XYZ file of N, CA and C in Angstrom:
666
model
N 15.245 -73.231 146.894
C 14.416 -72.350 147.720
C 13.055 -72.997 147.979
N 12.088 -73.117 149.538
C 10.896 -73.276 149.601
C 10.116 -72.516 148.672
N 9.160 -73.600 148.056
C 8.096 -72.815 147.729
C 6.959 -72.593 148.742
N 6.014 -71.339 149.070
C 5.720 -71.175 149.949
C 4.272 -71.054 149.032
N 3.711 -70.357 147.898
C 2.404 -70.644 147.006
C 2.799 -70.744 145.617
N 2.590 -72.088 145.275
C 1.992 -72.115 143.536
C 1.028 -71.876 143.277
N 1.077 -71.315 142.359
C -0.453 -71.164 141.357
C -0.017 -71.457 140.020
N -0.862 -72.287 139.494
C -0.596 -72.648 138.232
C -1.678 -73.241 137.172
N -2.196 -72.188 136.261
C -2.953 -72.033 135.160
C -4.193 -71.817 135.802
N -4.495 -71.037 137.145
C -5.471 -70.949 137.435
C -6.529 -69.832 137.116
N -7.841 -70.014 137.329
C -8.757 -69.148 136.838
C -10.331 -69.389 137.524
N -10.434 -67.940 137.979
C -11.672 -67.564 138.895
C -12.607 -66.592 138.141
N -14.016 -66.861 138.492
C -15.048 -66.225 137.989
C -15.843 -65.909 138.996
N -16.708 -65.159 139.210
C -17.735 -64.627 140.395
C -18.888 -65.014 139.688
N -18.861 -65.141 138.349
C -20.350 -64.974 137.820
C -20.293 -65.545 136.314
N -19.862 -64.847 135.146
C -19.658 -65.198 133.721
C -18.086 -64.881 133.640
N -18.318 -63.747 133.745
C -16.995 -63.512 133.324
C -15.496 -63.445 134.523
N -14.631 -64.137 133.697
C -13.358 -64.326 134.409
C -12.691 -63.104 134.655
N -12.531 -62.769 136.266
C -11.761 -61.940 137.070
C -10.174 -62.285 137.052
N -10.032 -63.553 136.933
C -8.444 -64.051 136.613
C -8.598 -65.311 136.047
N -7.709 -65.393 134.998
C -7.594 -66.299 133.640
C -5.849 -66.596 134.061
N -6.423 -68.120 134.082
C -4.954 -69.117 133.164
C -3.521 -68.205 134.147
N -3.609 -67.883 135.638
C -2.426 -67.449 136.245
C -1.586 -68.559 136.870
N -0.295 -67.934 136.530
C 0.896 -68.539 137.292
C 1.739 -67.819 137.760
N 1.932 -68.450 139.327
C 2.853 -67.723 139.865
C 3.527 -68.478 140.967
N 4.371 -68.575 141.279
C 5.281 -69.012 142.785
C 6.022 -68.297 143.580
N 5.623 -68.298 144.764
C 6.213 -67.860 145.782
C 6.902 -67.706 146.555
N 8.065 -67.545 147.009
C 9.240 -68.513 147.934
C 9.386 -67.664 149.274
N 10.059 -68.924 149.884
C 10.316 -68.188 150.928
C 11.908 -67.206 151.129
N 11.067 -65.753 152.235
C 11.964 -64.728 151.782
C 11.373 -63.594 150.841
N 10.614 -63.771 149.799
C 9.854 -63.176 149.166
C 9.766 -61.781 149.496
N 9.739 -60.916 149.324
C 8.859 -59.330 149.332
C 8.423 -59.103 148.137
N 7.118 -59.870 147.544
C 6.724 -59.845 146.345
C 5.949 -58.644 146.652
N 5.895 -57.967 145.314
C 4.803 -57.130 145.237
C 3.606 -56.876 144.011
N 2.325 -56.783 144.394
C 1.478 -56.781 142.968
C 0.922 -55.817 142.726
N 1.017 -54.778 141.497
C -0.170 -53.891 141.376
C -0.799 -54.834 140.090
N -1.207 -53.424 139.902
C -2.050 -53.256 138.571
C -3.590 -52.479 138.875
N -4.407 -53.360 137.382
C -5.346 -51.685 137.695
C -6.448 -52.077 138.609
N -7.405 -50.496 138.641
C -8.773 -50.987 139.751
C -9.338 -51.895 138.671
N -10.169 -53.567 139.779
C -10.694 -54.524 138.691
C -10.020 -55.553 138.255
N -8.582 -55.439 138.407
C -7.631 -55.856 137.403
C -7.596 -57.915 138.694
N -8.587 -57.832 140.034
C -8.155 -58.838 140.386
C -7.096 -59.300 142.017
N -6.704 -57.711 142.111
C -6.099 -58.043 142.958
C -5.897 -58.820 144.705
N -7.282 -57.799 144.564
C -8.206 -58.242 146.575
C -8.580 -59.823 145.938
N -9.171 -60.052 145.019
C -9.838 -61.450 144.470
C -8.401 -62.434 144.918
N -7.554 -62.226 144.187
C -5.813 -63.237 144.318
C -5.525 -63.677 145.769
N -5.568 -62.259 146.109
C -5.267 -62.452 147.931
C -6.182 -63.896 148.399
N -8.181 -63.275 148.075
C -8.980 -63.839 148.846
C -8.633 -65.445 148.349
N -8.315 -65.963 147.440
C -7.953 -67.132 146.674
C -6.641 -67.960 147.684
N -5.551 -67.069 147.946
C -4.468 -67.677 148.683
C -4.423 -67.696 149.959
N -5.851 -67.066 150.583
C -6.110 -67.190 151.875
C -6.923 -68.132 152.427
N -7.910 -68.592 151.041
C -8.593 -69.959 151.270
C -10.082 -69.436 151.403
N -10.386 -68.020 151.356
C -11.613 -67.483 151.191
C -12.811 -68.004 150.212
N -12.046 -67.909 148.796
C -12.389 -68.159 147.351
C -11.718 -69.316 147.115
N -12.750 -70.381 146.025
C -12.066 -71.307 145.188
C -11.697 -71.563 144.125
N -10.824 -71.571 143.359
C -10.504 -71.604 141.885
C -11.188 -72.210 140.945
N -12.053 -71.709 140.078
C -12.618 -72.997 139.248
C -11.908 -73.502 138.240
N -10.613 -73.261 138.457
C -9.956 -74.529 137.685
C -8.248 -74.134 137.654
N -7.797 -74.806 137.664
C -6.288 -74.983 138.002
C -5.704 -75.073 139.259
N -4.445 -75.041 139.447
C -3.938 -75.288 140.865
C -3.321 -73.994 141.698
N -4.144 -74.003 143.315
C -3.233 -73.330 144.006
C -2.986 -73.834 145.121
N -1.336 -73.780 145.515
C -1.368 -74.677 146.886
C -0.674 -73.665 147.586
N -1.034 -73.540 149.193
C -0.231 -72.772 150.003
C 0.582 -73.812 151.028
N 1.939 -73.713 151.344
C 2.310 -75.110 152.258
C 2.436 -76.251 151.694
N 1.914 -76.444 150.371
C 1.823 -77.778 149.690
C 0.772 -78.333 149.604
N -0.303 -77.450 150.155
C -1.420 -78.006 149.950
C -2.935 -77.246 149.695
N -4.188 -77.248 149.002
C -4.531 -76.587 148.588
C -5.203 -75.467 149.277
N -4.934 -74.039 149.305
C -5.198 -73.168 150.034
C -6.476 -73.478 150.623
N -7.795 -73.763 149.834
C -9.035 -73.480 150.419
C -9.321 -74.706 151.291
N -8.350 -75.543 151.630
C -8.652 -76.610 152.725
C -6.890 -77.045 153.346
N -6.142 -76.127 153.549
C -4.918 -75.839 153.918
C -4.964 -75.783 155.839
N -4.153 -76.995 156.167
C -4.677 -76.795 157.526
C -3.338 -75.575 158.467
N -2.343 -75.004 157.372
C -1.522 -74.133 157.728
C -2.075 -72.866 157.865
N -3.305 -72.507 157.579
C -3.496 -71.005 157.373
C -3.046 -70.290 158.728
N -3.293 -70.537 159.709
C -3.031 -69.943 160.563
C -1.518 -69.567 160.730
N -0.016 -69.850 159.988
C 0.873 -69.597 159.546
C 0.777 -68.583 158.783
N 0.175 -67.992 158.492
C 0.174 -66.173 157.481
C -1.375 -65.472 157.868
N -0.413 -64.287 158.461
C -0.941 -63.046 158.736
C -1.607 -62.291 157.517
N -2.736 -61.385 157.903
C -2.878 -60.682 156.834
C -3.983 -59.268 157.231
N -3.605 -58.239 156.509
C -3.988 -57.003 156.857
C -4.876 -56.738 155.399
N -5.700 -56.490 155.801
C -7.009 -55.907 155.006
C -6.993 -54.886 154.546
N -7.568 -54.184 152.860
C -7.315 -52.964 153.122
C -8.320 -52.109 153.365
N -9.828 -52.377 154.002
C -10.091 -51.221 154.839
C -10.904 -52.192 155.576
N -9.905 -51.850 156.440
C -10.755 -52.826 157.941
C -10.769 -52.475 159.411
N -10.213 -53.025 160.476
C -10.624 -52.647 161.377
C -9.748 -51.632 161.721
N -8.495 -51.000 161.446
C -7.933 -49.602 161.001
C -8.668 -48.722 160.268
N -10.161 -48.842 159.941
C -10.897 -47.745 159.420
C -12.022 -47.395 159.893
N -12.261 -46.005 160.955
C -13.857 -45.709 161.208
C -14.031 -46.773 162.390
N -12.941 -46.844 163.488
C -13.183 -47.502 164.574
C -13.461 -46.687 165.706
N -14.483 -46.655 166.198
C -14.927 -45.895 167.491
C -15.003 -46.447 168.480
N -15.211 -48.079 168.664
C -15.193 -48.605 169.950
C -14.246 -48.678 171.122
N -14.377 -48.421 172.148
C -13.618 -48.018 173.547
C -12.506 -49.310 173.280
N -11.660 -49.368 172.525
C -10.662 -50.825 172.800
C -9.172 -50.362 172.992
N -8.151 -50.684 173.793
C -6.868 -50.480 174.014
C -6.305 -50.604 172.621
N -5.109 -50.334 172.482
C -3.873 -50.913 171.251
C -3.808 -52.144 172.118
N -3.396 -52.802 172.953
C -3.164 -54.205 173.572
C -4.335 -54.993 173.209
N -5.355 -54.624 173.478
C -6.762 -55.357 173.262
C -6.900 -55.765 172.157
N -6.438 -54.948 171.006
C -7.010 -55.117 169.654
C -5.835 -56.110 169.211
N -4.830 -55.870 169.644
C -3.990 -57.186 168.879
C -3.923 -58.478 169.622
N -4.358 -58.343 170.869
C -4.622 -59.827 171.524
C -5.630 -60.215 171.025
N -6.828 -59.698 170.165
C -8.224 -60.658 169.496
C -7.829 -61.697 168.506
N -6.209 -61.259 168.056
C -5.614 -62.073 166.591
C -5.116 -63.474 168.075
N -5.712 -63.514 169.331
C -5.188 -64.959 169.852
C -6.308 -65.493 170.122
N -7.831 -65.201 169.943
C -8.349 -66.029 170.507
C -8.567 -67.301 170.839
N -7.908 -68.077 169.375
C -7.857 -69.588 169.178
C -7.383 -70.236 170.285
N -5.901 -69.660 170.546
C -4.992 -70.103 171.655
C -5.787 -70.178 172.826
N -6.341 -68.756 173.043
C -6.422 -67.967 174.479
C -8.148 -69.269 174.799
N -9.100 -69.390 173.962
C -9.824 -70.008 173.902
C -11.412 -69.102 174.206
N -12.349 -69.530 173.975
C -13.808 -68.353 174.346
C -14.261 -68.385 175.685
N -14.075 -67.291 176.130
C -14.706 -66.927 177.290
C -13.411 -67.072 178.330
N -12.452 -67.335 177.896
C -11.539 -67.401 178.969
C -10.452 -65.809 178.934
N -10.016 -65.733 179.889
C -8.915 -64.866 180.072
C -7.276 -64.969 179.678
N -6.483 -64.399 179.279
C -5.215 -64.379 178.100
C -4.922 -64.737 179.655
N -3.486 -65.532 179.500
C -1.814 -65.627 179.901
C -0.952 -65.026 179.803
N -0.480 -65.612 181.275
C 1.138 -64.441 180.891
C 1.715 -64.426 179.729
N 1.869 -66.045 179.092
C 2.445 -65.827 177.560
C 2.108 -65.311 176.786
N 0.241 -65.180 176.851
C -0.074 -64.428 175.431
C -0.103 -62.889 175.807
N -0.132 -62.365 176.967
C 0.049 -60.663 177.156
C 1.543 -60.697 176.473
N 2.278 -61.400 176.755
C 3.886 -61.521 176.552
C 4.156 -61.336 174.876
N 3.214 -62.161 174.601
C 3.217 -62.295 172.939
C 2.725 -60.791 172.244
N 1.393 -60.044 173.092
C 1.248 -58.922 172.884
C 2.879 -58.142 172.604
N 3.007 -58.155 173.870
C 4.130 -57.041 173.638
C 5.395 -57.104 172.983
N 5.977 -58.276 172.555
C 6.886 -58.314 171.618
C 6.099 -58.223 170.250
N 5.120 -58.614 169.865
C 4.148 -57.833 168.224
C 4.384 -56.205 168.561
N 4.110 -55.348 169.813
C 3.724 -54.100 169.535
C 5.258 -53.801 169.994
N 6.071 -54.312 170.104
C 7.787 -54.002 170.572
C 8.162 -53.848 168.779
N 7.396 -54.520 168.140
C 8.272 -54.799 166.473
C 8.092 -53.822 166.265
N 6.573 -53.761 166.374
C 6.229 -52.468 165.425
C 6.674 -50.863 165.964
N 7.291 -51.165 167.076
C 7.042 -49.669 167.753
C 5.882 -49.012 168.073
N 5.191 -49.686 168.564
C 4.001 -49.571 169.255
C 4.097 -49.508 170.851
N 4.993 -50.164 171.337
C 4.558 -50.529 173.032
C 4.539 -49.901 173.763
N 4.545 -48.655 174.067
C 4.393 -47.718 174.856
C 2.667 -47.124 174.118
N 2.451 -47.390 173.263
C 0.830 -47.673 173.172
C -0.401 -48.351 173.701
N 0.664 -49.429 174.260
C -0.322 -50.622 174.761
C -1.686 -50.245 175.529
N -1.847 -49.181 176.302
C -2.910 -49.153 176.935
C -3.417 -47.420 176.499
N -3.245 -46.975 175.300
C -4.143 -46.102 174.706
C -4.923 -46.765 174.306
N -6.468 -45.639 173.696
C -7.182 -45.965 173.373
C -6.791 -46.534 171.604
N -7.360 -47.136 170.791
C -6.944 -47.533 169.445
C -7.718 -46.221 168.650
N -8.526 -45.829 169.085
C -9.259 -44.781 168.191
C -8.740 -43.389 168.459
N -7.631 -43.154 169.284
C -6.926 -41.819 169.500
C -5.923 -42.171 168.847
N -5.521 -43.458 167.767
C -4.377 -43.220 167.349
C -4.301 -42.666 165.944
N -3.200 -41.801 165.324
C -2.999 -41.284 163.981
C -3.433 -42.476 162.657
N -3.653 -42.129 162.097
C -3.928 -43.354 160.727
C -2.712 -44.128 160.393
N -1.061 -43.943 160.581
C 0.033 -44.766 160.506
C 0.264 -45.293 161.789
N -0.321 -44.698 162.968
C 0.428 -45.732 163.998
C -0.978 -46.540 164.104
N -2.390 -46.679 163.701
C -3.536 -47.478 163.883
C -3.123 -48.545 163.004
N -2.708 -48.487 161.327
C -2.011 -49.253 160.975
C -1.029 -50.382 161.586
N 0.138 -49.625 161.844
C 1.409 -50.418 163.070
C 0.479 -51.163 163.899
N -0.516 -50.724 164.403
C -1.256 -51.775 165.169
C -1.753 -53.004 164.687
N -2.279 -52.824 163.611
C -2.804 -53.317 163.006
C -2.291 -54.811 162.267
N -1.059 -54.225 162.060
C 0.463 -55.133 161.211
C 0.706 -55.664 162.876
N 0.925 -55.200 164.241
C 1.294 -55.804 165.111
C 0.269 -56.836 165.236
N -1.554 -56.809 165.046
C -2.008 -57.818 165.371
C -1.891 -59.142 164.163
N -1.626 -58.433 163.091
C -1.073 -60.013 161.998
C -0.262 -60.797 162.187
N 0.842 -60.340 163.264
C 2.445 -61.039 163.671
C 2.203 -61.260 164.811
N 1.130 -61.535 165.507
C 1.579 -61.979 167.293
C 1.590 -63.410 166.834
N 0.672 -63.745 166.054
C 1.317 -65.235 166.368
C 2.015 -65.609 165.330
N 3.463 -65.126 164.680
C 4.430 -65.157 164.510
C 4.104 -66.073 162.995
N 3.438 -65.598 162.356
C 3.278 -65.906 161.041
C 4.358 -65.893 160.167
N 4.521 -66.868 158.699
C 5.819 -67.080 158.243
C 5.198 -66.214 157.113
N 4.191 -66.267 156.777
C 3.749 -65.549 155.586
C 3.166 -63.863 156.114
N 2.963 -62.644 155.503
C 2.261 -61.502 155.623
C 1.745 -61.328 154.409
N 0.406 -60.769 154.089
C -0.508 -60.391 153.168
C -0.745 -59.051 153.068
N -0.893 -58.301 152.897
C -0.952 -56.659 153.214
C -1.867 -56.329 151.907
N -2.746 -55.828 151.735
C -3.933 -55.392 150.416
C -3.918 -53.461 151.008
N -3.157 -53.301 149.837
C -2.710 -51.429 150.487
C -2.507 -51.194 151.831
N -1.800 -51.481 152.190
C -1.589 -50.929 153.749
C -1.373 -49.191 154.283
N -0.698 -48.747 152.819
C -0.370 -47.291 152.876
C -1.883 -46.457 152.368
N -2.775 -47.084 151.952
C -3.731 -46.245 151.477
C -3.938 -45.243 152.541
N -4.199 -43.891 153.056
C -5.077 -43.192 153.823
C -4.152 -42.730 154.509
N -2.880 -43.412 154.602
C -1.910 -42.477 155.737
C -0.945 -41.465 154.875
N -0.474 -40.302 155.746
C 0.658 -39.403 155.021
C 1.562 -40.234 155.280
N 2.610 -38.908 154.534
C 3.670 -39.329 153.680
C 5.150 -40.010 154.827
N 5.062 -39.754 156.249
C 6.513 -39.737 157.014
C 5.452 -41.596 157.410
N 4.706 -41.877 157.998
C 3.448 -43.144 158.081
C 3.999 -43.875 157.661
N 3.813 -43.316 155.756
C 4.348 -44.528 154.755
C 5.864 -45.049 155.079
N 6.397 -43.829 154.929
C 8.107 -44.268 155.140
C 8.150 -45.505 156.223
N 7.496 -44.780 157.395
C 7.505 -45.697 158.473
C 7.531 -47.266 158.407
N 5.970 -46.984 157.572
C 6.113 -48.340 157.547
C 6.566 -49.432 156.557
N 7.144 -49.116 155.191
C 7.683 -49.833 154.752
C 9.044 -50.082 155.368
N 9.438 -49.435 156.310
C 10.807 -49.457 157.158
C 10.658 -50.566 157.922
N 9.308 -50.852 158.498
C 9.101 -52.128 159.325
C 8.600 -52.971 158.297
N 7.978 -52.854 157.538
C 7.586 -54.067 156.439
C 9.039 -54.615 155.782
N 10.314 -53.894 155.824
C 11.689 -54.373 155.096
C 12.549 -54.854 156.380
N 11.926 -54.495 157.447
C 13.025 -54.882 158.499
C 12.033 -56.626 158.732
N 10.882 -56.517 158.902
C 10.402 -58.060 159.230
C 10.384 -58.395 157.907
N 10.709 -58.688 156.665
C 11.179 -59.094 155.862
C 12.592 -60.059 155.427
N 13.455 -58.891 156.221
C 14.682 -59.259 156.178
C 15.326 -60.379 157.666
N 14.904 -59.083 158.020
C 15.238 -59.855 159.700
C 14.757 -60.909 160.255
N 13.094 -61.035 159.854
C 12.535 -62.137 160.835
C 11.798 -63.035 159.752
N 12.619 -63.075 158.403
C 12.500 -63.774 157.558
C 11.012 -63.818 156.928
N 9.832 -62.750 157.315
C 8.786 -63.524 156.980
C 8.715 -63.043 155.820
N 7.584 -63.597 154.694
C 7.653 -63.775 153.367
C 6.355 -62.636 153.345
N 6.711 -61.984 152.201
C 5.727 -60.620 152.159
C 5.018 -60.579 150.514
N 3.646 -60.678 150.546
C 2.966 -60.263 149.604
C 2.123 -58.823 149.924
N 2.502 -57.766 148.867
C 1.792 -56.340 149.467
C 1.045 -56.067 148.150
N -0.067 -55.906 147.820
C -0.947 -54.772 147.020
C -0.863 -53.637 147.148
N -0.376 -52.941 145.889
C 0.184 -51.551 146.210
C -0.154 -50.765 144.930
N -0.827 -49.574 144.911
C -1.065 -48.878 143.751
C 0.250 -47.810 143.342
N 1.208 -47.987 144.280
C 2.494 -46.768 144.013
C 3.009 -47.363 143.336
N 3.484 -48.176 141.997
C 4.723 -48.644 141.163
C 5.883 -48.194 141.990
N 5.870 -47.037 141.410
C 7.159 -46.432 141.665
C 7.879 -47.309 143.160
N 7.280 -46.877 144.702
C 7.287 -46.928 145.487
C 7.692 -48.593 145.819
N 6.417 -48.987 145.756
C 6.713 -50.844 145.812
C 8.013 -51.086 145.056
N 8.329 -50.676 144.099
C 9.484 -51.147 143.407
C 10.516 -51.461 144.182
N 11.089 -49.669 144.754
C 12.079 -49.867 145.711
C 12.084 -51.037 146.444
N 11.113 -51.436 147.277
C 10.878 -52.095 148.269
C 10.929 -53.635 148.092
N 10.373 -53.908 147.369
C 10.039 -55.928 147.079
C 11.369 -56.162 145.879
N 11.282 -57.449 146.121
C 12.405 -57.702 145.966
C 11.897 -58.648 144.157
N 10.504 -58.786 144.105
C 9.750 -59.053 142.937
C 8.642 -58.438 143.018
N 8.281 -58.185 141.901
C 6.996 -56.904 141.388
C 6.455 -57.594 139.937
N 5.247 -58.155 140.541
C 4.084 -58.760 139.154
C 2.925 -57.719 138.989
N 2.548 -57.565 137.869
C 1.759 -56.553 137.993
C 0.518 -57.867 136.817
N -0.231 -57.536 137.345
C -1.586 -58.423 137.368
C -2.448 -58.428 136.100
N -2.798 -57.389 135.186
C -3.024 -57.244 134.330
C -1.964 -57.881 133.190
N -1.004 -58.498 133.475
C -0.029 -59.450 132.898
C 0.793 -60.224 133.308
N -0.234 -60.985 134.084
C 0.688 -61.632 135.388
C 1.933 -62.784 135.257
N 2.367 -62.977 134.143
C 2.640 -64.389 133.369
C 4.221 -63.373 133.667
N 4.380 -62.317 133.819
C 5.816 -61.641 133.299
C 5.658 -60.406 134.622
N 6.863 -60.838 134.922
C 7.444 -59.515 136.378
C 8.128 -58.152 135.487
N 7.568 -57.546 136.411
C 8.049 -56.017 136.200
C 9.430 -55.835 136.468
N 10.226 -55.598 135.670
C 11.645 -55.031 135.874
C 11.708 -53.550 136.460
């Protein structure tokens, strides 16, 4: 199987004291890993580490094979925040608008999108069941379909990896269903490799196909 992130004996500090000590873990591709554990326990920190945000002060992490915080793949994994621009958004922006900003690289500054990348829009908001959204406003939408948007702008450009840091926080209960229904269908179906932060045990369980829980990260949750 690809490995898609090692980590191995690594350990981060903000200040004195260590937020994560001496972790190992690997990733493969296919994955629907999932991590809890407690508030503190590290988790948003792990993410910011395998996204290339944060640097390890000591041990190894590589994403792609190479070390996350100077990894020229990042742009290969998507990732959803957990309170971000799905929270306390008032500005006048479409559902189309907001997931075409995840192209600017392509699209370039100051220029105007392509047929391909409107195109690319709408198969992201076709996954999610979004596209008949495309030209609402983003701030008239419910807290699970602002989400779906949200997950549509991590996948337009067709990322092999997804990151998700609570995605279910704030939405009811039919939302959630929802969307772990699309988090297991692009899992399965479109192969991409899923790391989710999740405070439901119970819940994540069903769902990932491995469950580390962080406060003992050396050993997976059965």
């Amino acid at each position: 199987m690809e490995k898609i992130i090692e980590i191995k004996n690594m350990s981060f500090k903000y200040d004195k004291d260590f937020i994560l000590k001496n972790i190992n873990l690997d990733v493969f591709r296919g994955d629907f890993l999932g991590i809890v554990g407690s508030n503190g326990a590290g988790k948003s920190t792990l993410i910011k580490l395998i996204l290339g945000q944060l640097k390890p002060n000591s041990g190894r992490l590589n994403l792609f094979g190479s070390p996350a915080w100077s990894c020229k793949k990042i742009g290969r994994v998507g990732y959803v925040a957990q309170v971000g621009l799905s929270r306390g958004m008032d500005f006048p922006a479409t559902v189309g608008e907001i997931v075409m900003l995840n192209m600017y690289r392509e699209i370039g500054m100051f220029r105007f999108p392509k047929k391909e990348h409107v195109e690319a829009v709408k198969r992201a908001l076709d996954t999610v069941g979004m596209l008949d959204y495309i030209n609402r406003s983003f701030s008239d939408l419910s807290g699970g379909q602002q989400q779906r948007v949200i997950i549509a702008k991590a996948i337009v450009n067709q990322p092999e990896v997804l990151i998700l840091d609570e995605p279910t926080s704030g939405i009811d209960h039919q939302s959630e269903e929802i969307l772990y229904q699309l988090l297991d269908r692009l899992n399965k179906e479109e192969n991409i490799t899923i790391l989710m932060i999740s405070h439901d045990l119970n819940k994540i369980k069903v769902h990932s196909n491995r469950l580390i829980e962080l406060d003992s990260f050396e050993k997976e949750v059965n």
